[in-house]
Amino acid sequence: MTDSALRIANVSKSFDKPVIRNLDVDIASGQLYALLGPNGAGKTTTLRMVVGLTPMDSGHISIYGIDTRRDPLGAKAITAWLPDEPMLYDKLTPSEYLAFVAGLWKIPPAEAAQEAERLLRWLELWEVRDTRCEGFSRGMKQKVALAGALIHKPRLLILDEPLTGLDAAMARSVKDALRAQVDAGATVIVTTHILEVAERLADRIGIIADGKLHAEGTLAELRAMAGSDDMTLEDAFIRLTSPMPA
Amino acid sequence: MMGWAMRRFPPGSFGWLLFHEIRMGIRQRARNSRTRVIGYILLAAFVVFGVMIGYGLRNTPIPVSSAMVVGALTAVILSLSFMTTQAMLGAQRTLYESGDLDLLLSAPVPTRSVLLAKLCGIAGTIVLSFAALTLPFAIPIALFNHPGMFGVVAVLVSCALLAACVGLGLTLVLARIAGPRAARTVGQITAGLLGGAVFLVSQILNTSDHRESRVAVIFHRLANSGVTQSWWGGLPGRAAFGDPVAILVMLGSAVAIFVVTGILFQRWFVSGVQDAGQHLSRSKASKRGIERHFRPSLFGTVFRKEMQLLVRDPQIAFQVVLRLVYLGPLLFIGLRSSQHIPIGPSLAFISVAIAGQLVGSFTWLAVQAEDTPDLITVAPVEKSAIDRTKLLSAMALAAPIAVILPIAIVTQSVLGALVTILFTALGGGAAGFIELKLGKPTERKRLNRRQHGSIVTRLVTLLVTGILGLITGGIVYFLP
C-alpha cells in the first residue's frame, strides 16, 4: 500500500507553447487538496492529464500506486472526475444517469441502486429522480453530476471549479459533501478561484503558475513562505504568484 | 458587407435586425473547407451548364404553353411541400435552439420586428437552398434574351416567404395544442409528414397498375383537372415566365401574408419562446423502485442508455416518420403489384439503402454526437467496447423500419426476403462501421440540417450501401 494518492512526476505538456513544465506534485491520501493558480496556469490541463482526457508529453502519473499509462483502466476505476461543466445527458433522469455511470464502473446493480438512492436523498434530488435533467438549474445539474462521481465510491475525487455558478446553499452542501468524502477516507482534489473555499476547506494547498508548482503546504506554511504569518490566503497567493522584483 | 448594410438602418429597426439575421444565417451555414470546396465546384458546374443551356436557347422563343404552366404549378406544389418542412425545422431551431431570443426580446425592440426578422431569416435559408438548384439555370436563360425568366426569382422568393409563414404558424399552433413538453416531437413528426406529403398523395392518386413517378402523377392529375385554366391555378406559371401582373400578385400576396403572420402570431411567438425554457419532462416521480434502471452488464447499460436517448430525441422522430412516409406506400405497391410486376429487386435495393442511411444516422448520433464524451473517456472501459454496443443499439433501433420492405418481398419470394433481410443488416452494419471509423464529432442538433458528419463519410456510405443494394437486387432478381 502507498500513502500517496496522486503522484505527478516530471510531467510536461505543450500545445502551441509549453503549458506544463516538469511538474512534480505528491498528494497524500485522505486529505482535501486545493490546487490554486491564475487563469491559464495549467490547473485544468494537469487534472485532465491525471484522468486520462489529455495525453502528457512526458513524465509519469500514478494514482494510489497505479501508473495511469500502464494500467489506465485500473487507475480510472478508483478515480472520479467532475469538471466545471457537468457531464450530463439532458434527456436522462437522475436515476437513469446514475444507472449508466454505475454500469460503466461495473457496480453490481443491487449495490448501485442502494447507493444511488442514498445519494439522491442526501443531495435532495430524490423527488426529481424521474425528471429529465434538461429542465434543471445549474446547481441541480452539478449535484446530479456529483452523485454520478460518488456512486462508484472513488478513492480519488477530482473536481474542477465545483462551486462555479452555485448559490450559497448549494455551495454549502457541495462543500459538506466533499468534507464527508475526506472523512470517509477518500482523497479530494479541487481547483477553485474562490480562495475562501481553499482557506476554509483544504488540508493542503498547491499554487501552480506558468505550468510549475510555485508553492505548496498548509495555509500556515504558505503564509510563512509569503513572509507574514497573519496575511490572508489571497494576499499570500498574490505575493507567491507575482513576478519577483528585479 | 452585412455590417455595412446594418449601418444603413437605425439600430433596432426591422432592416437592421434583418441584416443581423442574414449575417447569422450565413455564418451558421459555414462548413468545413473541404465541403465548401465541393459545394463551390458543384455550383460552378451548375452555372456552366446553365450558361450553356441559356446560350443554346438564346435565339429560340420560349412560348408559355399550357404544359409549361402545369409544370410550373407542379414544381411549386412539390417545392412548397419541402419548403414548409424546412421552414418548420427552421422555426423549431429559432424557438428552441437559437440562444439569442432572450436577448432580442428583453431589448427595447418591438416584438413584431424580432418576429418578422426571424421569419425573413427562415425564408432566407429556404431561398438559399432552392436558389442553388434553380437560379444557375434560370438566370443565364434570362440574361440570354429571355428576361421573362427573371420571374423564377420572384416565384422562389414568394414561395419561401409563404412557406416560412406556414412553417412558423404551424409550429406555434402545434406548440399551443401539444404543450411545451410535446411541442418539439409533434413539430418534428408533422414536419416529416409534410416532407413526404406529396409522395403520399401521389401514391394515393396513382390508381393504375403501372409505376409512375410522383411528379408525373401530380402533373397528369393537374393537367386533367384543368386547374391551370383558372386564373389562380395558372398564376405561378405566368409569374415564372415573366408576366408582370402575376409577379406582382405573387410577391404582393406573399408580403401581405408575411405581415399578417407577424401581427397574428406575435403573442404566440413570445409565449412559445417563454415555454421553450420550461421544464420539458414530467416531474412526478414513479412509484416503482429505482432498481429497474440498473443493468448487470456493460452492454445492457450502454444499450439502454442509447435507446433512451434515441427514442427521446425529437429529431429522430422526424427521421423515422420521414422514412415511414416513404416506405409505407412502397410496401403497399409491393403487395399490390406482386402478381403482375416483379418489383422485388427494386425494393431489395431500397431496403439496403434506407437501412444504411438510418443506421449511419443513428450511429452518428450515438457515437459522434455523444453528449458527454469525457465521461466515456474517464470511465474504466475500453472505448471500442462502448462503440460496438452503440453500433448494435443503432441497428436495433433501425430494425423495425428496415424489415418493412422485406415483408413486401415475402409475397414474391420468401428466399428473396431472407436475402434482403441479411443484406439490409449487412448494409446497416457497414454504414455504422464506416461512421465509427471515418465519422467526425459534431453537435447533435445538426442531424436535421444535414450537416452532420463529414461529406467523405457520407459518400463512402452511399457507395458501399449502393453496391450492397445492387448485389441484393441482383440476387433477388435471379432467385426462382
GROMACS .gro file of N, CA, C and O in nm, chain B residues 296-371:
model
  304
  542PRO      N    1  -2.686  -0.537  -1.511
  542PRO     CA    2  -2.564  -0.602  -1.463
  542PRO      C    3  -2.446  -0.594  -1.559
  542PRO      O    4  -2.332  -0.603  -1.518
  543SER      N    5  -2.472  -0.579  -1.690
  543SER     CA    6  -2.360  -0.582  -1.786
  543SER      C    7  -2.337  -0.447  -1.849
  543SER      O    8  -2.428  -0.362  -1.853
  544LEU      N    9  -2.217  -0.429  -1.900
  544LEU     CA   10  -2.183  -0.304  -1.970
  544LEU      C   11  -2.271  -0.289  -2.094
  544LEU      O   12  -2.323  -0.181  -2.123
  545PHE      N   13  -2.289  -0.401  -2.166
  545PHE     CA   14  -2.371  -0.396  -2.287
  545PHE      C   15  -2.513  -0.348  -2.253
  545PHE      O   16  -2.567  -0.259  -2.317
  546GLY      N   17  -2.571  -0.410  -2.150
  546GLY     CA   18  -2.707  -0.373  -2.109
  546GLY      C   19  -2.716  -0.226  -2.070
  546GLY      O   20  -2.811  -0.157  -2.106
  547THR      N   21  -2.615  -0.179  -2.000
  547THR     CA   22  -2.615  -0.040  -1.953
  547THR      C   23  -2.610   0.058  -2.070
  547THR      O   24  -2.690   0.151  -2.079
  548VAL      N   25  -2.513   0.035  -2.160
  548VAL     CA   26  -2.496   0.128  -2.272
  548VAL      C   27  -2.614   0.118  -2.369
  548VAL      O   28  -2.665   0.219  -2.418
  549PHE      N   29  -2.659  -0.006  -2.393
  549PHE     CA   30  -2.771  -0.027  -2.485
  549PHE      C   31  -2.895   0.049  -2.436
  549PHE      O   32  -2.960   0.121  -2.511
  550ARG      N   33  -2.923   0.035  -2.307
  550ARG     CA   34  -3.041   0.101  -2.251
  550ARG      C   35  -3.030   0.253  -2.262
  550ARG      O   36  -3.124   0.321  -2.302
  551LYS      N   37  -2.913   0.303  -2.230
  551LYS     CA   38  -2.893   0.449  -2.236
  551LYS      C   39  -2.908   0.501  -2.379
  551LYS      O   40  -2.974   0.602  -2.405
  552GLU      N   41  -2.847   0.429  -2.476
  552GLU     CA   42  -2.858   0.474  -2.615
  552GLU      C   43  -3.003   0.468  -2.664
  552GLU      O   44  -3.048   0.559  -2.734
  553MET      N   45  -3.073   0.362  -2.627
  553MET     CA   46  -3.214   0.352  -2.668
  553MET      C   47  -3.295   0.467  -2.609
  553MET      O   48  -3.377   0.528  -2.677
  554GLN      N   49  -3.271   0.497  -2.482
  554GLN     CA   50  -3.345   0.606  -2.418
  554GLN      C   51  -3.317   0.739  -2.489
  554GLN      O   52  -3.409   0.816  -2.518
  555LEU      N   53  -3.190   0.763  -2.520
  555LEU     CA   54  -3.157   0.891  -2.584
  555LEU      C   55  -3.213   0.898  -2.726
  555LEU      O   56  -3.262   1.003  -2.769
  556LEU      N   57  -3.205   0.787  -2.799
  556LEU     CA   58  -3.255   0.789  -2.937
  556LEU      C   59  -3.407   0.805  -2.940
  556LEU      O   60  -3.461   0.883  -3.018
  557VAL      N   61  -3.475   0.731  -2.852
  557VAL     CA   62  -3.622   0.736  -2.852
  557VAL      C   63  -3.672   0.874  -2.807
  557VAL      O   64  -3.775   0.922  -2.855
  558ARG      N   65  -3.596   0.940  -2.721
  558ARG     CA   66  -3.642   1.070  -2.669
  558ARG      C   67  -3.599   1.188  -2.755
  558ARG      O   68  -3.624   1.302  -2.720
  559ASP      N   69  -3.530   1.162  -2.864
  559ASP     CA   70  -3.479   1.271  -2.946
  559ASP      C   71  -3.583   1.309  -3.052
  559ASP      O   72  -3.616   1.228  -3.138
  560PRO      N   73  -3.637   1.432  -3.047
  560PRO     CA   74  -3.738   1.471  -3.145
  560PRO      C   75  -3.687   1.464  -3.289
  560PRO      O   76  -3.763   1.436  -3.381
  561GLN      N   77  -3.557   1.486  -3.309
  561GLN     CA   78  -3.503   1.483  -3.445
  561GLN      C   79  -3.507   1.342  -3.502
  561GLN      O   80  -3.524   1.323  -3.622
  562ILE      N   81  -3.492   1.244  -3.413
  562ILE     CA   82  -3.503   1.105  -3.457
  562ILE      C   83  -3.646   1.079  -3.503
  562ILE      O   84  -3.669   1.011  -3.603
  563ALA      N   85  -3.742   1.135  -3.428
  563ALA     CA   86  -3.882   1.118  -3.465
  563ALA      C   87  -3.903   1.166  -3.609
  563ALA      O   88  -3.970   1.101  -3.689
  564PHE      N   89  -3.841   1.280  -3.643
  564PHE     CA   90  -3.852   1.336  -3.778
  564PHE      C   91  -3.795   1.238  -3.881
  564PHE      O   92  -3.858   1.208  -3.982
  565GLN      N   93  -3.674   1.189  -3.852
  565GLN     CA   94  -3.608   1.098  -3.946
  565GLN      C   95  -3.691   0.971  -3.967
  565GLN      O   96  -3.706   0.925  -4.080
  566VAL      N   97  -3.743   0.918  -3.857
  566VAL     CA   98  -3.818   0.793  -3.866
  566VAL      C   99  -3.949   0.814  -3.942
  566VAL      O  100  -3.983   0.737  -4.032
  567VAL      N  101  -4.022   0.922  -3.907
  567VAL     CA  102  -4.150   0.948  -3.974
  567VAL      C  103  -4.129   0.970  -4.123
  567VAL      O  104  -4.203   0.917  -4.207
  568LEU      N  105  -4.026   1.046  -4.157
  568LEU     CA  106  -3.998   1.073  -4.299
  568LEU      C  107  -3.979   0.942  -4.376
  568LEU      O  108  -4.034   0.923  -4.485
  569ARG      N  109  -3.905   0.851  -4.317
  569ARG     CA  110  -3.880   0.725  -4.387
  569ARG      C  111  -4.005   0.637  -4.391
  569ARG      O  112  -4.029   0.567  -4.489
  570LEU      N  113  -4.082   0.642  -4.282
  570LEU     CA  114  -4.206   0.563  -4.282
  570LEU      C  115  -4.303   0.614  -4.388
  570LEU      O  116  -4.370   0.535  -4.455
  571VAL      N  117  -4.306   0.748  -4.405
  571VAL     CA  118  -4.394   0.807  -4.505
  571VAL      C  119  -4.355   0.758  -4.645
  571VAL      O  120  -4.439   0.732  -4.729
  572TYR      N  121  -4.225   0.740  -4.667
  572TYR     CA  122  -4.180   0.695  -4.797
  572TYR      C  123  -4.193   0.543  -4.813
  572TYR      O  124  -4.222   0.492  -4.921
  573LEU      N  125  -4.170   0.473  -4.702
  573LEU     CA  126  -4.169   0.326  -4.711
  573LEU      C  127  -4.310   0.266  -4.711
  573LEU      O  128  -4.333   0.164  -4.776
  574GLY      N  129  -4.402   0.330  -4.636
  574GLY     CA  130  -4.539   0.278  -4.626
  574GLY      C  131  -4.601   0.254  -4.763
  574GLY      O  132  -4.640   0.140  -4.796
  575PRO      N  133  -4.609   0.358  -4.848
  575PRO     CA  134  -4.666   0.337  -4.982
  575PRO      C  135  -4.590   0.233  -5.063
  575PRO      O  136  -4.650   0.155  -5.136
  576LEU      N  137  -4.456   0.229  -5.047
  576LEU     CA  138  -4.378   0.130  -5.122
  576LEU      C  139  -4.418  -0.012  -5.082
  576LEU      O  140  -4.425  -0.102  -5.166
  577LEU      N  141  -4.446  -0.028  -4.953
  577LEU     CA  142  -4.490  -0.159  -4.904
  577LEU      C  143  -4.619  -0.200  -4.975
  577LEU      O  144  -4.633  -0.313  -5.023
  578PHE      N  145  -4.713  -0.105  -4.984
  578PHE     CA  146  -4.842  -0.137  -5.047
  578PHE      C  147  -4.825  -0.162  -5.198
  578PHE      O  148  -4.890  -0.250  -5.253
  579ILE      N  149  -4.736  -0.083  -5.259
  579ILE     CA  150  -4.711  -0.107  -5.403
  579ILE      C  151  -4.658  -0.248  -5.421
  579ILE      O  152  -4.700  -0.324  -5.508
  580GLY      N  153  -4.563  -0.285  -5.333
  580GLY     CA  154  -4.503  -0.418  -5.340
  580GLY      C  155  -4.608  -0.526  -5.325
  580GLY      O  156  -4.611  -0.623  -5.401
  581LEU      N  157  -4.698  -0.507  -5.228
  581LEU     CA  158  -4.801  -0.608  -5.204
  581LEU      C  159  -4.900  -0.613  -5.320
  581LEU      O  160  -4.943  -0.718  -5.365
  582ARG      N  161  -4.935  -0.493  -5.373
  582ARG     CA  162  -5.036  -0.485  -5.478
  582ARG      C  163  -4.984  -0.536  -5.612
  582ARG      O  164  -5.054  -0.599  -5.688
  583SER      N  165  -4.856  -0.507  -5.640
  583SER     CA  166  -4.804  -0.537  -5.773
  583SER      C  167  -4.743  -0.675  -5.784
  583SER      O  168  -4.690  -0.711  -5.886
  584SER      N  169  -4.750  -0.751  -5.677
  584SER     CA  170  -4.674  -0.875  -5.673
  584SER      C  171  -4.711  -0.972  -5.785
  584SER      O  172  -4.627  -1.046  -5.832
  585GLN      N  173  -4.837  -0.972  -5.826
  585GLN     CA  174  -4.879  -1.070  -5.927
  585GLN      C  175  -4.837  -1.028  -6.068
  585GLN      O  176  -4.817  -1.113  -6.154
  586HIS      N  177  -4.827  -0.900  -6.091
  586HIS     CA  178  -4.807  -0.854  -6.229
  586HIS      C  179  -4.664  -0.807  -6.257
  586HIS      O  180  -4.605  -0.844  -6.357
  587ILE      N  181  -4.613  -0.725  -6.169
  587ILE     CA  182  -4.481  -0.668  -6.196
  587ILE      C  183  -4.385  -0.709  -6.084
  587ILE      O  184  -4.409  -0.679  -5.967
  588PRO      N  185  -4.277  -0.780  -6.116
  588PRO     CA  186  -4.183  -0.819  -6.012
  588PRO      C  187  -4.096  -0.700  -5.969
  588PRO      O  188  -3.997  -0.668  -6.035
  589ILE      N  189  -4.134  -0.633  -5.864
  589ILE     CA  190  -4.055  -0.517  -5.821
  589ILE      C  191  -3.967  -0.552  -5.700
  589ILE      O  192  -3.910  -0.465  -5.636
  590GLY      N  193  -3.959  -0.682  -5.668
  590GLY     CA  194  -3.875  -0.727  -5.556
  590GLY      C  195  -3.733  -0.673  -5.560
  590GLY      O  196  -3.684  -0.621  -5.459
  591PRO      N  197  -3.663  -0.684  -5.675
  591PRO     CA  198  -3.525  -0.636  -5.679
  591PRO      C  199  -3.513  -0.487  -5.643
  591PRO      O  200  -3.421  -0.448  -5.570
  592SER      N  201  -3.609  -0.405  -5.693
  592SER     CA  202  -3.603  -0.261  -5.660
  592SER      C  203  -3.622  -0.241  -5.510
  592SER      O  204  -3.551  -0.163  -5.446
  593LEU      N  205  -3.721  -0.312  -5.454
  593LEU     CA  206  -3.748  -0.299  -5.311
  593LEU      C  207  -3.628  -0.345  -5.229
  593LEU      O  208  -3.594  -0.286  -5.126
  594ALA      N  209  -3.563  -0.452  -5.275
  594ALA     CA  210  -3.445  -0.503  -5.204
  594ALA      C  211  -3.335  -0.398  -5.202
  594ALA      O  212  -3.271  -0.373  -5.099
  595PHE      N  213  -3.315  -0.333  -5.317
  595PHE     CA  214  -3.213  -0.228  -5.326
  595PHE      C  215  -3.248  -0.113  -5.230
  595PHE      O  216  -3.163  -0.067  -5.152
  596ILE      N  217  -3.374  -0.068  -5.234
  596ILE     CA  218  -3.416   0.044  -5.149
  596ILE      C  219  -3.401   0.007  -5.001
  596ILE      O  220  -3.357   0.087  -4.919
  597SER      N  221  -3.435  -0.118  -4.969
  597SER     CA  222  -3.427  -0.163  -4.830
  597SER      C  223  -3.285  -0.149  -4.776
  597SER      O  224  -3.263  -0.095  -4.667
  598VAL      N  225  -3.187  -0.194  -4.854
  598VAL     CA  226  -3.047  -0.187  -4.810
  598VAL      C  227  -3.004  -0.041  -4.799
  598VAL      O  228  -2.938  -0.001  -4.702
  599ALA      N  229  -3.045   0.040  -4.898
  599ALA     CA  230  -3.004   0.181  -4.898
  599ALA      C  231  -3.062   0.255  -4.777
  599ALA      O  232  -2.992   0.329  -4.708
  600ILE      N  233  -3.191   0.231  -4.751
  600ILE     CA  234  -3.256   0.301  -4.639
  600ILE      C  235  -3.195   0.257  -4.506
  600ILE      O  236  -3.169   0.338  -4.417
  601ALA      N  237  -3.171   0.126  -4.491
  601ALA     CA  238  -3.111   0.076  -4.367
  601ALA      C  239  -2.974   0.139  -4.346
  601ALA      O  240  -2.940   0.180  -4.234
  602GLY      N  241  -2.898   0.151  -4.454
  602GLY     CA  242  -2.766   0.214  -4.444
  602GLY      C  243  -2.776   0.356  -4.395
  602GLY      O  244  -2.704   0.398  -4.304
  603GLN      N  245  -2.869   0.430  -4.455
  603GLN     CA  246  -2.890   0.571  -4.415
  603GLN      C  247  -2.928   0.582  -4.268
  603GLN      O  248  -2.872   0.662  -4.194
  604LEU      N  249  -3.026   0.499  -4.230
  604LEU     CA  250  -3.078   0.507  -4.093
  604LEU      C  251  -2.971   0.470  -3.990
  604LEU      O  252  -2.948   0.545  -3.895
  605VAL      N  253  -2.908   0.355  -4.011
  605VAL     CA  254  -2.808   0.311  -3.912
  605VAL      C  255  -2.692   0.409  -3.910
  605VAL      O  256  -2.638   0.441  -3.803
  606GLY      N  257  -2.654   0.462  -4.028
  606GLY     CA  258  -2.548   0.562  -4.033
  606GLY      C  259  -2.584   0.682  -3.948
  606GLY      O  260  -2.503   0.731  -3.869
  607SER      N  261  -2.707   0.731  -3.964
  607SER     CA  262  -2.752   0.848  -3.887
  607SER      C  263  -2.755   0.817  -3.737
  607SER      O  264  -2.709   0.897  -3.656
  608PHE      N  265  -2.810   0.701  -3.703
  608PHE     CA  266  -2.822   0.666  -3.561
  608PHE      C  267  -2.684   0.644  -3.498
  608PHE      O  268  -2.660   0.683  -3.384
  609THR      N  269  -2.595   0.581  -3.574
  609THR     CA  270  -2.460   0.559  -3.521
  609THR      C  271  -2.389   0.692  -3.502
  609THR      O  272  -2.321   0.715  -3.402
  610TRP      N  273  -2.410   0.781  -3.597
  610TRP     CA  274  -2.351   0.913  -3.584
  610TRP      C  275  -2.401   0.980  -3.456
  610TRP      O  276  -2.324   1.037  -3.380
  611LEU      N  277  -2.533   0.968  -3.435
  611LEU     CA  278  -2.591   1.029  -3.314
  611LEU      C  279  -2.532   0.968  -3.188
  611LEU      O  280  -2.500   1.039  -3.093
  612ALA      N  281  -2.520   0.835  -3.188
  612ALA     CA  282  -2.475   0.766  -3.067
  612ALA      C  283  -2.326   0.786  -3.041
  612ALA      O  284  -2.284   0.799  -2.927
  613VAL      N  285  -2.247   0.789  -3.149
  613VAL     CA  286  -2.102   0.791  -3.131
  613VAL      C  287  -2.045   0.932  -3.146
  613VAL      O  288  -1.978   0.983  -3.057
  614GLN      N  289  -2.072   0.993  -3.260
  614GLN     CA  290  -2.009   1.123  -3.287
  614GLN      C  291  -2.078   1.237  -3.213
  614GLN      O  292  -2.014   1.336  -3.181
  615ALA      N  293  -2.209   1.224  -3.190
  615ALA     CA  294  -2.279   1.331  -3.121
  615ALA      C  295  -2.301   1.295  -2.973
  615ALA      O  296  -2.395   1.341  -2.912
  616GLU      N  297  -2.211   1.214  -2.919
  616GLU     CA  298  -2.217   1.178  -2.776
  616GLU      C  299  -2.215   1.306  -2.693
  616GLU      O  300  -2.129   1.392  -2.711
  617ASP      N  301  -2.313   1.318  -2.602
  617ASP     CA  302  -2.325   1.440  -2.522
  617ASP      C  303  -2.208   1.458  -2.426
  617ASP      O  304  -2.164   1.569  -2.401
   0.00000   0.00000   0.00000
